[in-house]
Short mmCIF file of C-alpha atoms in Angstrom, two decimals:
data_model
loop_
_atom_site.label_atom_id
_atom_site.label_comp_id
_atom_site.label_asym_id
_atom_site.label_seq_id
_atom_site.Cartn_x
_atom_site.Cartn_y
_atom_site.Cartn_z
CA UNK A 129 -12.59 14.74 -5.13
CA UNK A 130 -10.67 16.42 -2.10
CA UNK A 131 -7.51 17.67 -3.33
CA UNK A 132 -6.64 20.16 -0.05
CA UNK A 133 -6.84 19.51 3.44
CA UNK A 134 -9.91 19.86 5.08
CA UNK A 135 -10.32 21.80 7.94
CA UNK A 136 -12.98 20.65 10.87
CA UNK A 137 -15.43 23.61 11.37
CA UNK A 138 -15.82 25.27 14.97
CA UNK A 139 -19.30 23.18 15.04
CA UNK A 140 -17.90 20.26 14.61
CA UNK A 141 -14.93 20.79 16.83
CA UNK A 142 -17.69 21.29 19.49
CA UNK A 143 -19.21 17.76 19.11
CA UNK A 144 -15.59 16.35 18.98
CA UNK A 145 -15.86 16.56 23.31
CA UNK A 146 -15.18 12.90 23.31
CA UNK A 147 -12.73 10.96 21.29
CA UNK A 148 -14.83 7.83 21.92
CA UNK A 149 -18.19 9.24 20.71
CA UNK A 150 -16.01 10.51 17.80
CA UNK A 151 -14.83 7.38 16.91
CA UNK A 152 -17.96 5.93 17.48
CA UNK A 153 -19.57 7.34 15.14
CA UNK A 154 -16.85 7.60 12.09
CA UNK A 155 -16.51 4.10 12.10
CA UNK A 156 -20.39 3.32 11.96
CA UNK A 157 -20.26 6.34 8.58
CA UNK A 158 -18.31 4.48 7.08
CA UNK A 159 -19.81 1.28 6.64
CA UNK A 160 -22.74 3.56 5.36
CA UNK A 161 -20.62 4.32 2.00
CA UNK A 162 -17.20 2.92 1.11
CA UNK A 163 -14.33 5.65 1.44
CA UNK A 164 -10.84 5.45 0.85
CA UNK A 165 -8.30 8.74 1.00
CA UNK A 166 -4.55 8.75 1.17
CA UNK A 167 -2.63 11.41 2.13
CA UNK A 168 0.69 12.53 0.29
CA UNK A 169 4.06 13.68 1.63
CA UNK A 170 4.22 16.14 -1.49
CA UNK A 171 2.31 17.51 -4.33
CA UNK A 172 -0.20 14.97 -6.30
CA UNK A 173 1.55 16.56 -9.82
CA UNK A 174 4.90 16.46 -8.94
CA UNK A 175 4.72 12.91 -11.88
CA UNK A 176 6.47 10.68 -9.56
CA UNK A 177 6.41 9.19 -6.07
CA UNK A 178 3.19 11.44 -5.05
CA UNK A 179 1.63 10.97 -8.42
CA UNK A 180 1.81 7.43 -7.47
CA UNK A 181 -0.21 7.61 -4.31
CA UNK A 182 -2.68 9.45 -6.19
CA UNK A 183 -2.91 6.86 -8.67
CA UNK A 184 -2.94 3.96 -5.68
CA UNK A 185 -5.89 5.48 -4.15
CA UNK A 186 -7.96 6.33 -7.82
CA UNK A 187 -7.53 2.31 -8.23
CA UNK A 188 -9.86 1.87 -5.53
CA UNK A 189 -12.54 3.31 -6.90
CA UNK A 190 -13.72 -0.03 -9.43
CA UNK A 191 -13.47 -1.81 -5.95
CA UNK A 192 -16.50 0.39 -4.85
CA UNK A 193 -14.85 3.26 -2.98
CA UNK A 194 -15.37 7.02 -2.92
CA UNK A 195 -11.92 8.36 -2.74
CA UNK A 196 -10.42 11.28 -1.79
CA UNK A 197 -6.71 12.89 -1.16
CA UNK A 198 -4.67 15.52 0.68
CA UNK A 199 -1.32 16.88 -0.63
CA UNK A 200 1.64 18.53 0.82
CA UNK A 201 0.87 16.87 4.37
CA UNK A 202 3.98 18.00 6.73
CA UNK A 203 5.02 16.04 9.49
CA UNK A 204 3.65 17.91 12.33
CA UNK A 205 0.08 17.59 10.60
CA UNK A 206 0.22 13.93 9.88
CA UNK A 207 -1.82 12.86 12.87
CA UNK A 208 -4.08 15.56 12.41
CA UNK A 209 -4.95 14.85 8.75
CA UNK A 210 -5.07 10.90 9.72
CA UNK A 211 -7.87 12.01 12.52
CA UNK A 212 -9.57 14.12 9.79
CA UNK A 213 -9.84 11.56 7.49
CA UNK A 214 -11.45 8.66 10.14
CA UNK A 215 -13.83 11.52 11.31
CA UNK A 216 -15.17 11.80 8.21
CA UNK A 217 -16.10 8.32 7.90
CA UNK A 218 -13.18 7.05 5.27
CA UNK A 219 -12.83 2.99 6.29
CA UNK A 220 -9.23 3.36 4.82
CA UNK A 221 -7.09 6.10 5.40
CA UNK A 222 -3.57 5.27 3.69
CA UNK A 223 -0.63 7.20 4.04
CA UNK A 224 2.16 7.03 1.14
CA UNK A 225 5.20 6.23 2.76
CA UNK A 226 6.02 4.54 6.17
CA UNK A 227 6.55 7.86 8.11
CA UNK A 228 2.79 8.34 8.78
CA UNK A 229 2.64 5.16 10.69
CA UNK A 230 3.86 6.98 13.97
CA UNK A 231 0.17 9.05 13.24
CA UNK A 232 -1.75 6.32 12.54
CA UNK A 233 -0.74 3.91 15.91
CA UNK A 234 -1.59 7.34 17.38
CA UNK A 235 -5.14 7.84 16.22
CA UNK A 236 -6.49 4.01 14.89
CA UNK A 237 -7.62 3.62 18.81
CA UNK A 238 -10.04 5.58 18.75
CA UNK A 239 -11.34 4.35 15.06
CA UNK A 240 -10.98 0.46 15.88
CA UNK A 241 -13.11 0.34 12.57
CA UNK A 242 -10.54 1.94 10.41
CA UNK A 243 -8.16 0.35 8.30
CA UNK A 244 -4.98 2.64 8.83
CA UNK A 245 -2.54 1.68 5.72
CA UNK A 246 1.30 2.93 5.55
CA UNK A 247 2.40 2.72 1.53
CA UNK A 248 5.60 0.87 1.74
CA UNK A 249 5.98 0.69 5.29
CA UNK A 250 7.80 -2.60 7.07
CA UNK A 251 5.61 -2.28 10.39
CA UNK A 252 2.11 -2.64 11.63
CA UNK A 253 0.10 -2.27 15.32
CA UNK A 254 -2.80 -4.36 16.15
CA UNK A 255 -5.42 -4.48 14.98
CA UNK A 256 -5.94 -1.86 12.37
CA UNK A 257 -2.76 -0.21 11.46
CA UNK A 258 -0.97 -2.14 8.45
CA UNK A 259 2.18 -1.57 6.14
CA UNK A 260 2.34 -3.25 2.61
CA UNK A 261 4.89 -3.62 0.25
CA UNK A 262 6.39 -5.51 -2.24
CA UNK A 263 8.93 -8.18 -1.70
CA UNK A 264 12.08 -5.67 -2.59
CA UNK A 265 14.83 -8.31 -1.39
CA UNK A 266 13.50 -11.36 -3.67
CA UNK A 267 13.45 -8.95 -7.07
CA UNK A 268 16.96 -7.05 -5.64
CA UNK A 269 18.50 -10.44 -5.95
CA UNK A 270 16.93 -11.28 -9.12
CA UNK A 271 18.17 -7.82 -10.72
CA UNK A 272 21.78 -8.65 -9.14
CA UNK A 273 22.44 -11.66 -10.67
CA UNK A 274 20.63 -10.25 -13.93
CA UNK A 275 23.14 -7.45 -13.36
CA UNK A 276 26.51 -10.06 -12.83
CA UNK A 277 25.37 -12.23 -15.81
CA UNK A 278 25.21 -9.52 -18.21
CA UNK A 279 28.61 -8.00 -17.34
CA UNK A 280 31.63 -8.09 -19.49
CA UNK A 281 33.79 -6.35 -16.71
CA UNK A 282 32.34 -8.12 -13.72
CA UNK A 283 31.96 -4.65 -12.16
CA UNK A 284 28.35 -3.41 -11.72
CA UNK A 285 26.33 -0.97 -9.82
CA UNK A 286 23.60 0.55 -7.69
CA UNK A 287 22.31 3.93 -6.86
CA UNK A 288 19.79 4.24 -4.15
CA UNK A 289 18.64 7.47 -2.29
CA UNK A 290 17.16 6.93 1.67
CA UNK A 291 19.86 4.78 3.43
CA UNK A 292 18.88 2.88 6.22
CA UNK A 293 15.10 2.63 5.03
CA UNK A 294 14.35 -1.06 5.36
CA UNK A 295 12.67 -1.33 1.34
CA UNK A 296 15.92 0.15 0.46
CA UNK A 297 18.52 -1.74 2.63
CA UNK A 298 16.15 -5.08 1.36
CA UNK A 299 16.78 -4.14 -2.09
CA UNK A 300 19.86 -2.82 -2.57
CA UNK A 301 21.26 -5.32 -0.12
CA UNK A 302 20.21 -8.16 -2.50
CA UNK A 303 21.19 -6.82 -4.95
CA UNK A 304 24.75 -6.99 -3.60
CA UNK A 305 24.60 -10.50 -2.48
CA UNK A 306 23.21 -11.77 -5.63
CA UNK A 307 25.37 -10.41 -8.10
CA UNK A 308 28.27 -11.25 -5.79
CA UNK A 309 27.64 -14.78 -5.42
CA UNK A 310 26.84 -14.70 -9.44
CA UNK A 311 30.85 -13.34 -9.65
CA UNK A 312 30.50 -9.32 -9.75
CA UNK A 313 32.10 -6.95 -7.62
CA UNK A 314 29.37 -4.72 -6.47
CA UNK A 315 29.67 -0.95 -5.41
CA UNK A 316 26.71 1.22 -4.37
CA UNK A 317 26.31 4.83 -3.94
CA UNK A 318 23.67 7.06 -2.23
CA UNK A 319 22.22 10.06 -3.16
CA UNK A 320 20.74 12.78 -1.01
CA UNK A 321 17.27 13.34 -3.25
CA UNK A 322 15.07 10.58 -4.54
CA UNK A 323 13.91 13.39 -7.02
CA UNK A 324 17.32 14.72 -8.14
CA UNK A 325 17.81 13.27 -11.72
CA UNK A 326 21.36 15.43 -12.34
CA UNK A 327 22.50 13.42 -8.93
CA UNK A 328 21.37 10.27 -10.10
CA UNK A 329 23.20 10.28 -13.14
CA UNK A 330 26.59 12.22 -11.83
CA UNK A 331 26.37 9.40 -9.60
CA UNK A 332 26.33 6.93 -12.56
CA UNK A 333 28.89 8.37 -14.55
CA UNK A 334 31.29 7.80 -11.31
CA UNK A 335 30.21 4.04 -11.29
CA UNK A 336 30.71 3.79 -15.03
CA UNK A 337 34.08 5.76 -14.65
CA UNK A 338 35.55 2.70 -12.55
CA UNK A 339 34.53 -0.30 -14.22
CA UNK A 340 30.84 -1.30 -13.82
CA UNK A 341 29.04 -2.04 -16.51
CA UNK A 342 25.49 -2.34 -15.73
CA UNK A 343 23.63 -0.51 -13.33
CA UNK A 344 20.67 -0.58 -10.88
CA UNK A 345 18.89 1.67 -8.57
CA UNK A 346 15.65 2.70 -6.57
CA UNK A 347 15.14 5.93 -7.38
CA UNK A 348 11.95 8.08 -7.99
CA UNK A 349 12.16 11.00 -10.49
CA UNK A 350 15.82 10.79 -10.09
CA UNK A 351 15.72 7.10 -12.06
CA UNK A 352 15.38 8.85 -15.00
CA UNK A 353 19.44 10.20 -14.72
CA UNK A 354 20.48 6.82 -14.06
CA UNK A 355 19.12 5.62 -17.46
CA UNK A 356 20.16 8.84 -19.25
CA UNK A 357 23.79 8.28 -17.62
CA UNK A 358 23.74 4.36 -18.94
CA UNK A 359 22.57 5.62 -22.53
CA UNK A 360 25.53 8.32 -22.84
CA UNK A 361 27.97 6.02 -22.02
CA UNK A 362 26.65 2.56 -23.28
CA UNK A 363 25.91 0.25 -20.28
CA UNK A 364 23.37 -1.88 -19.02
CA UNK A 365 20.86 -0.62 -17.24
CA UNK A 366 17.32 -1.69 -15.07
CA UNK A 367 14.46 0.67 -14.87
CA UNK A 368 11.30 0.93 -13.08
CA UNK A 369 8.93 1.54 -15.78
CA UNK A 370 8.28 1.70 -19.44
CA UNK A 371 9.13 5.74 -19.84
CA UNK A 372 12.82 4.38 -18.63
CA UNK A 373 12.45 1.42 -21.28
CA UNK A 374 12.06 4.31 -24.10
CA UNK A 375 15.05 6.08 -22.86
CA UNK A 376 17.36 3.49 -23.64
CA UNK A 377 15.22 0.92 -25.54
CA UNK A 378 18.90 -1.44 -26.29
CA UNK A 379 19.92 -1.07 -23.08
CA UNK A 380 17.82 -1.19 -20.29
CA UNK A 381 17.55 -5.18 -19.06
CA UNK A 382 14.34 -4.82 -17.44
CA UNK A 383 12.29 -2.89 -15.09
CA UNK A 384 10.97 -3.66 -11.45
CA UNK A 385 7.45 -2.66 -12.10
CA UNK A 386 5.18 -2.66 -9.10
CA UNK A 387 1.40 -3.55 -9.05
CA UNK A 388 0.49 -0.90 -6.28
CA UNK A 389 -3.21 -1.40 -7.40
CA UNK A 390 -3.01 -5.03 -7.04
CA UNK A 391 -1.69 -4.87 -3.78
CA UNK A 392 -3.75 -2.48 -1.98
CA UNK A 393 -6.97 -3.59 -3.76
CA UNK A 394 -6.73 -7.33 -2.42
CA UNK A 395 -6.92 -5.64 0.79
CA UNK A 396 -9.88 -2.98 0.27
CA UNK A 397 -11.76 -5.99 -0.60
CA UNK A 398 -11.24 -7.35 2.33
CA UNK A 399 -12.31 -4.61 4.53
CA UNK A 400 -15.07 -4.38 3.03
CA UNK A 401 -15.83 -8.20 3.88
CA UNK A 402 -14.82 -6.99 7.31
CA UNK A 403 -11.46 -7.60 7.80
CA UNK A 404 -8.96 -5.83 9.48
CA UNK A 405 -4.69 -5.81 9.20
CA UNK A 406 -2.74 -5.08 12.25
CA UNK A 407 0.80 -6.38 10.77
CA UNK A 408 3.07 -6.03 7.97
CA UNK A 409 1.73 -7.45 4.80
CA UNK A 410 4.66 -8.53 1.70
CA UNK A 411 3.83 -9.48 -1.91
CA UNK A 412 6.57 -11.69 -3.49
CA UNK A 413 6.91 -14.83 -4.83
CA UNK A 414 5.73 -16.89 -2.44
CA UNK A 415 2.99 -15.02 -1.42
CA UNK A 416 0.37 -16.44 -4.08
CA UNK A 417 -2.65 -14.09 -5.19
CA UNK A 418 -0.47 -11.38 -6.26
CA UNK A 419 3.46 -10.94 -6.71
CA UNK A 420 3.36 -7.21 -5.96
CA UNK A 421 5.54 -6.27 -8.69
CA UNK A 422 7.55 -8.00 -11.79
CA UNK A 423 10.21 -7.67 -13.91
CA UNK A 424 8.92 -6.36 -17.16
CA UNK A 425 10.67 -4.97 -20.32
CA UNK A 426 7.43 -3.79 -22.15
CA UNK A 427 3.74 -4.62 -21.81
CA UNK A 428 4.24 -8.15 -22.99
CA UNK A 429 7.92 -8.77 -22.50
CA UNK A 430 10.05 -9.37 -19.77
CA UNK A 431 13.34 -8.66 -20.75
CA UNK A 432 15.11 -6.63 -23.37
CA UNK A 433 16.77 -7.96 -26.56
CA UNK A 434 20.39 -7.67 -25.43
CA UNK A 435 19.16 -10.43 -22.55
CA UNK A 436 19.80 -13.65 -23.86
CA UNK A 437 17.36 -16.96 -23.47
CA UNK A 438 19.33 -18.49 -21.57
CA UNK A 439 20.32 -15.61 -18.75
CA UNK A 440 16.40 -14.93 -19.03
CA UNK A 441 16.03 -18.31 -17.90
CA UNK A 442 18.09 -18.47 -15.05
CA UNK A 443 16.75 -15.07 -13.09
CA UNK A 444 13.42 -16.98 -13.82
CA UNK A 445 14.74 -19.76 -12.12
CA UNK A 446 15.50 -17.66 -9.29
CA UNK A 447 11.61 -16.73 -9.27
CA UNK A 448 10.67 -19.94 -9.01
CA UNK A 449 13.29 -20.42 -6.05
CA UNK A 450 11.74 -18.12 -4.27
CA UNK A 451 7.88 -19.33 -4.54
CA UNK A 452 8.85 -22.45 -3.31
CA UNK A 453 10.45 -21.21 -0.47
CA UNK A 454 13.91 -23.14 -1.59
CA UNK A 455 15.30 -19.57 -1.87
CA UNK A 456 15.33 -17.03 0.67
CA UNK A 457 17.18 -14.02 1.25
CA UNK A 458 17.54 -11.49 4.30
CA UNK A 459 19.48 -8.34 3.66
CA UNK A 460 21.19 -6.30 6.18
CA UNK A 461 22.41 -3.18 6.69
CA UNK A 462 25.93 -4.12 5.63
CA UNK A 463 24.92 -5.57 3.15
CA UNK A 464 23.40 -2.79 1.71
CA UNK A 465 26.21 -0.26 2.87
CA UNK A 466 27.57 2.53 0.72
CA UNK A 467 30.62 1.61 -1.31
CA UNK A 468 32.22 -1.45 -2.43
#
């Protein structure tokens, strides 16, 4: 296990004369042994977004991979630790987030035996450097006309941090048009800090303080103040994951849980078959092996008990909509603005 970023010694600096014979001979490593690293924006304890990667990339390892990780990667090293990585022979480098995709378009050339892989990313180059997410407009849409149906003041709310990031625009946008066309008004706000829980819920308690209700968001550490918010004053409230569900056990709806290891395994095993991504890749609904996330309450339930059969029913409905392909939905920017 690699947990700090290696540096290439002065001998091996020397045979690096030739970016081709370098890549040359990464790419035939790694077919010799099955490595996958990721590299993380922050620190791989920090028990949220980077604690993620971590755990994407440990996944990997009942697929057959050795795996490694670097921490604290800055943005003027990103291409750098990307080159590292390939050098060493790793046949998947991921990065967690879609900033390192700039680094990866600029290195996978000379690695055309490399699968590059941007954590929820929206964008990919041919024919090795790939983004994956989940589908965050389809379950947006579900949680907004959760949201409108279980409103008494048909007022509810969102709290999202990174505007203008497509995963966010595609789910808080949906979240807007759903719960409007279900008969809410919507307002969403914006916080500067994924991480900041006191923001998060400050935030909240200014929703709450003019009418809504129930309340979303897309938050990392910081989703925890948005639940603690809803508790204090009584409202609905969606999570993403069971340690929100025990905040609030009455109140939170559901959570948007996402099945990182599902996701990124499906495509391991394929490069290991020998296949390579050069696009976009989206779980949802529609996409069949894997969902890429779903709305769960608890391990084996999908909504909480103030979520009524029949309201459970019709978000399921919605699912089904969208696996068919009879629903579709394509969030914009306004959509997703700031405000109501």
């Amino acid at each position: 296990m690699i947990s700090r970023r290696r540096r290439l010694s002065a001998a091996t600096a020397i045979l690096m004369f030739s970016a081709g014979f370098a890549g040359a001979l990464g790419a035939a490593s790694a077919h010799a042994e099955d490595k996958a690293a990721i590299l993380l924006p922050g620190s791989a304890n920090d028990q949220s977004w980077n604690a993620l990667g971590y755990s994407i990339v440990k996944s990997l390892e009942p697929h057959g991979f050795k795996t490694a990780y670097t921490e604290n990667v800055a943005d003027a090293d990103e291409a750098e630790a990307v080159r590292d990585y390939a050098n060493q022979g790793y046949n998947i480098v991921l990065g967690h987030s879609g900033r390192f995709v700039s680094a990866m378009q600029q290195v996978a050339p000379d690695f055309p035996k490399t699968q590059f892989i941007a954590v929820s990313g929206n964008e990919g180059a041919e024919p090795n450097v790939m983004s994956i997410d989940y589908n965050n407009a389809q379950f947006g849409c579900q949680l907004g006309l959760l949201a409108a149906k279980m409103s008494k003041t048909h007022k509810v709310g969102g709290i999202y941090g990174l505007q203008g990031v497509p995963n966010i625009t595609a789910q808080a946008g949906a979240f807007r048009l759903c719960a409007t066309k279900a008969g809410a008004e919507v307002t969403i706000l914006y916080i500067k800090d994924m991480e900041d829980a006191a923001q998060a819920k400050e935030a909240a308690f200014s929703l709450i303080g003019n009418g809504a209700d129930v309340l979303t968001g897309k938050l990392n550490a910081a989703e925890a103040g948005l639940v603690q918010a809803a508790k204090e004053k009584k409202v609905y409230v969606t999570g993403r994951g069971f340690d929100q569900t025990a905040i609030a056990p009455e109140l939170v709806l559901t959570n948007i849980v996402e099945d990182w290891p599902s996701m990124i395994g499906s495509t391991a095993d394929q490069v290991k078959a020998g296949k390579l991504f050069g696009s976009f890749v989206q779980y949802g609904y529609d996409s069949g092996k894997t969902t890429g996330a779903s709305l769960k309450y608890s391990a084996d339930k999908a909504f909480g008990p103030a979520v009524s059969e029949a309201v459970a029913k019709d978000v399921d409905a919605m699912a089904a909509d969208f696996a068919s392909g009879k629903l579709k939905v394509a969030p914009t920017d306004k959509d997703a603005r700031s405000g109501s």
